[in-house]
PDB file of C-alpha atoms in Angstrom:
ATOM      1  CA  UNK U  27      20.211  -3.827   9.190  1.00  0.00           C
ATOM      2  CA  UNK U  28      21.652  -2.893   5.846  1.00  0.00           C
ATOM      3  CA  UNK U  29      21.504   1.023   5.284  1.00  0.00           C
ATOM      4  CA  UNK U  30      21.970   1.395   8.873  1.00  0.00           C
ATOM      5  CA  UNK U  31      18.701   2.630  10.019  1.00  0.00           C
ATOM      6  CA  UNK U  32      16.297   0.376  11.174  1.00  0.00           C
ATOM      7  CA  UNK U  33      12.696   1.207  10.494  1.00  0.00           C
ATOM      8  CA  UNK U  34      11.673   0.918  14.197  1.00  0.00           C
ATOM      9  CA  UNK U  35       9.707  -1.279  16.892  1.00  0.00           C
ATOM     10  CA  UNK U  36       6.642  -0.920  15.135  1.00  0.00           C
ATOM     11  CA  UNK U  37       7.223  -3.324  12.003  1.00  0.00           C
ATOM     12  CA  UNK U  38       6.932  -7.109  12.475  1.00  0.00           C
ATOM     13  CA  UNK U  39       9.145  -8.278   9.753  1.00  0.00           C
ATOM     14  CA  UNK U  40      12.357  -6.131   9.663  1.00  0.00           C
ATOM     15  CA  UNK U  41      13.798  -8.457   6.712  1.00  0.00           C
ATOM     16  CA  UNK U  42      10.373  -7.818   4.813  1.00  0.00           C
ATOM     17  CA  UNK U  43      10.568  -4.719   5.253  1.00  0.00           C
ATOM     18  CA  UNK U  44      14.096  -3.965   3.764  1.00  0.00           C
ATOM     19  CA  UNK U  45      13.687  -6.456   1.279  1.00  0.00           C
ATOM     20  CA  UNK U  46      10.749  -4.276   0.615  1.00  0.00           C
ATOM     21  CA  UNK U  47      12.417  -1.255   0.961  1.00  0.00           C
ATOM     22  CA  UNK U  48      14.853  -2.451  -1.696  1.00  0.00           C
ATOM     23  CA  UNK U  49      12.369  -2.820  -4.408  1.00  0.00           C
ATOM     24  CA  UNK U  50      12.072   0.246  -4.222  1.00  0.00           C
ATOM     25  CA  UNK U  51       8.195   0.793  -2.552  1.00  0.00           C
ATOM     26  CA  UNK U  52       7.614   3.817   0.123  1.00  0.00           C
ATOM     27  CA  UNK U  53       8.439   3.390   3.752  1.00  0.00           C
ATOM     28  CA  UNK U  54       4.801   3.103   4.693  1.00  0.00           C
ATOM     29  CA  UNK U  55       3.849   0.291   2.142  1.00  0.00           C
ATOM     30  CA  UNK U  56       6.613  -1.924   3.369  1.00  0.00           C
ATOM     31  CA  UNK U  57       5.740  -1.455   6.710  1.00  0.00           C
ATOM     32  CA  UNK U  58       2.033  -2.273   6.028  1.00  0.00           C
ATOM     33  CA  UNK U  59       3.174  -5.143   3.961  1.00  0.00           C
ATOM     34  CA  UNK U  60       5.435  -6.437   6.484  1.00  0.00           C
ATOM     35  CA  UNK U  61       2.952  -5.952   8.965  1.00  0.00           C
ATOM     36  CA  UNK U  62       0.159  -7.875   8.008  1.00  0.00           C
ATOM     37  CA  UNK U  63       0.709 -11.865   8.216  1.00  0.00           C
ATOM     38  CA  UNK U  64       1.026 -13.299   4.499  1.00  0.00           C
ATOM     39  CA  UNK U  65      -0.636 -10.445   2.401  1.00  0.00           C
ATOM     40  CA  UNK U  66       1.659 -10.560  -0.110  1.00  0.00           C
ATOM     41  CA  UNK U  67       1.275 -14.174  -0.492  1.00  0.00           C
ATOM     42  CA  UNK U  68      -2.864 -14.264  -0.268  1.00  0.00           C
ATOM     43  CA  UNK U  69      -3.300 -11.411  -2.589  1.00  0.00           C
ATOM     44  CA  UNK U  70      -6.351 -10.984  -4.463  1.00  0.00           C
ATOM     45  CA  UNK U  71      -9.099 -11.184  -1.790  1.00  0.00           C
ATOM     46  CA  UNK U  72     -10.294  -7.354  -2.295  1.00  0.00           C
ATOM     47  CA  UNK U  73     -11.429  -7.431  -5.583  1.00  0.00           C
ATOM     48  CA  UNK U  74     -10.238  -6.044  -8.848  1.00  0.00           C
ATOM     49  CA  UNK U  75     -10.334  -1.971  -8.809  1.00  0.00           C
ATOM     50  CA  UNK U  76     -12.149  -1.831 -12.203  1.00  0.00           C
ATOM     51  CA  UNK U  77     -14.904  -3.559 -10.351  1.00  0.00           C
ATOM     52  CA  UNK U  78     -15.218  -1.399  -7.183  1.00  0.00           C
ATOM     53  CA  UNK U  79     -16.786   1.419  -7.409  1.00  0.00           C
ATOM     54  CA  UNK U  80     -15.259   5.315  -7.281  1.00  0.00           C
ATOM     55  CA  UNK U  81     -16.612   5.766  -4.071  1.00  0.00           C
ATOM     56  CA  UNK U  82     -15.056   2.574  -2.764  1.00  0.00           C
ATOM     57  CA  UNK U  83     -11.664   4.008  -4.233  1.00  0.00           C
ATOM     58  CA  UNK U  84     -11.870   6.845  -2.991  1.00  0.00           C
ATOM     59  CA  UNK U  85     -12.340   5.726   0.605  1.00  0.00           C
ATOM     60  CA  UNK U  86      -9.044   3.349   0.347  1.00  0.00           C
ATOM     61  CA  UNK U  87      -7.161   5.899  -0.920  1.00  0.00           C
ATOM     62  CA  UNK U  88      -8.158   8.176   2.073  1.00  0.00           C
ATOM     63  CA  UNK U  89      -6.881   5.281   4.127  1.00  0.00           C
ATOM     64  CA  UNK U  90      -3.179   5.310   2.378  1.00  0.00           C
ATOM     65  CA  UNK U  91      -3.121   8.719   2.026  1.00  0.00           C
ATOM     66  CA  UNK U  92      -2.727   9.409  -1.507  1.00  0.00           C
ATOM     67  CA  UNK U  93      -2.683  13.016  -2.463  1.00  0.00           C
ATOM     68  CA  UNK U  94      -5.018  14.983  -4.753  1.00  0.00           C
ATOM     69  CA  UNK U  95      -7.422  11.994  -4.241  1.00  0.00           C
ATOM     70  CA  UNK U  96     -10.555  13.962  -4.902  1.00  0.00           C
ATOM     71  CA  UNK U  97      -9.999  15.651  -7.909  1.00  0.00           C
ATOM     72  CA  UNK U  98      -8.875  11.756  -9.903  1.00  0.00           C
ATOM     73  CA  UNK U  99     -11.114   9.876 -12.077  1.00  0.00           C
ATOM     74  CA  UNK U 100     -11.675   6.139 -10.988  1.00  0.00           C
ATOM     75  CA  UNK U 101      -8.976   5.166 -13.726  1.00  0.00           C
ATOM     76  CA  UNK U 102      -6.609   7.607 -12.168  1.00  0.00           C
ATOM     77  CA  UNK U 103      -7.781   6.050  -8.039  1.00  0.00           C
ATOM     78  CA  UNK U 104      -7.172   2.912  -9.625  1.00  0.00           C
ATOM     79  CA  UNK U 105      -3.932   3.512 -10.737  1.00  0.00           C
ATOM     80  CA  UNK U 106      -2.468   5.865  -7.395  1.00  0.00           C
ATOM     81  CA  UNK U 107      -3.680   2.845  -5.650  1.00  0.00           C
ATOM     82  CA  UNK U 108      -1.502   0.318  -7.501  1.00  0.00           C
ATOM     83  CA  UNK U 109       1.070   2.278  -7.121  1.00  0.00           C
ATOM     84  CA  UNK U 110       0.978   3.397  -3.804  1.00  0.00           C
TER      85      UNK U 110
END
């Protein structure tokens, strides 16, 4: 693997992953993204976040583990989300 390191037995797509990696998004993203089969490619099948509710955000970004989660508006869940 480029870099040297490689990010261990537990992702499924090591190229993904680096090529991931690369773009510059967080070791846990590209290991969920390279993990799951075709995600990137489906996209779209959860929804827009404007039309989920704050509740609903909230409880994904529990799952990712975003930070400071409970004191964001839904804009601000919305947009930790994207990003994360």
């Amino acid at each position: 693997m480029p870099g040297g390191k490689s990010p261990g037995p537990q992702v499924k797509d090591k190229d993904q992953y680096e090529a991931l990696r690369d773009k510059g998004y967080s070791k846990e993203k590209s290991a969920r993204i390279a993990n799951s089969k075709g995600a990137e490619k489906r996209g779209g099948k959860a929804g827009k976040y404007e039309e989920r509710t704050k509740a609903d955000l909230y409880k994904e970004a529990q799952k990712v583990g975003i930070e400071g989660r409970s004191k964001m508006t839904k804009a601000e869940l919305a947009k930790a989300l994207r990003t994360n």
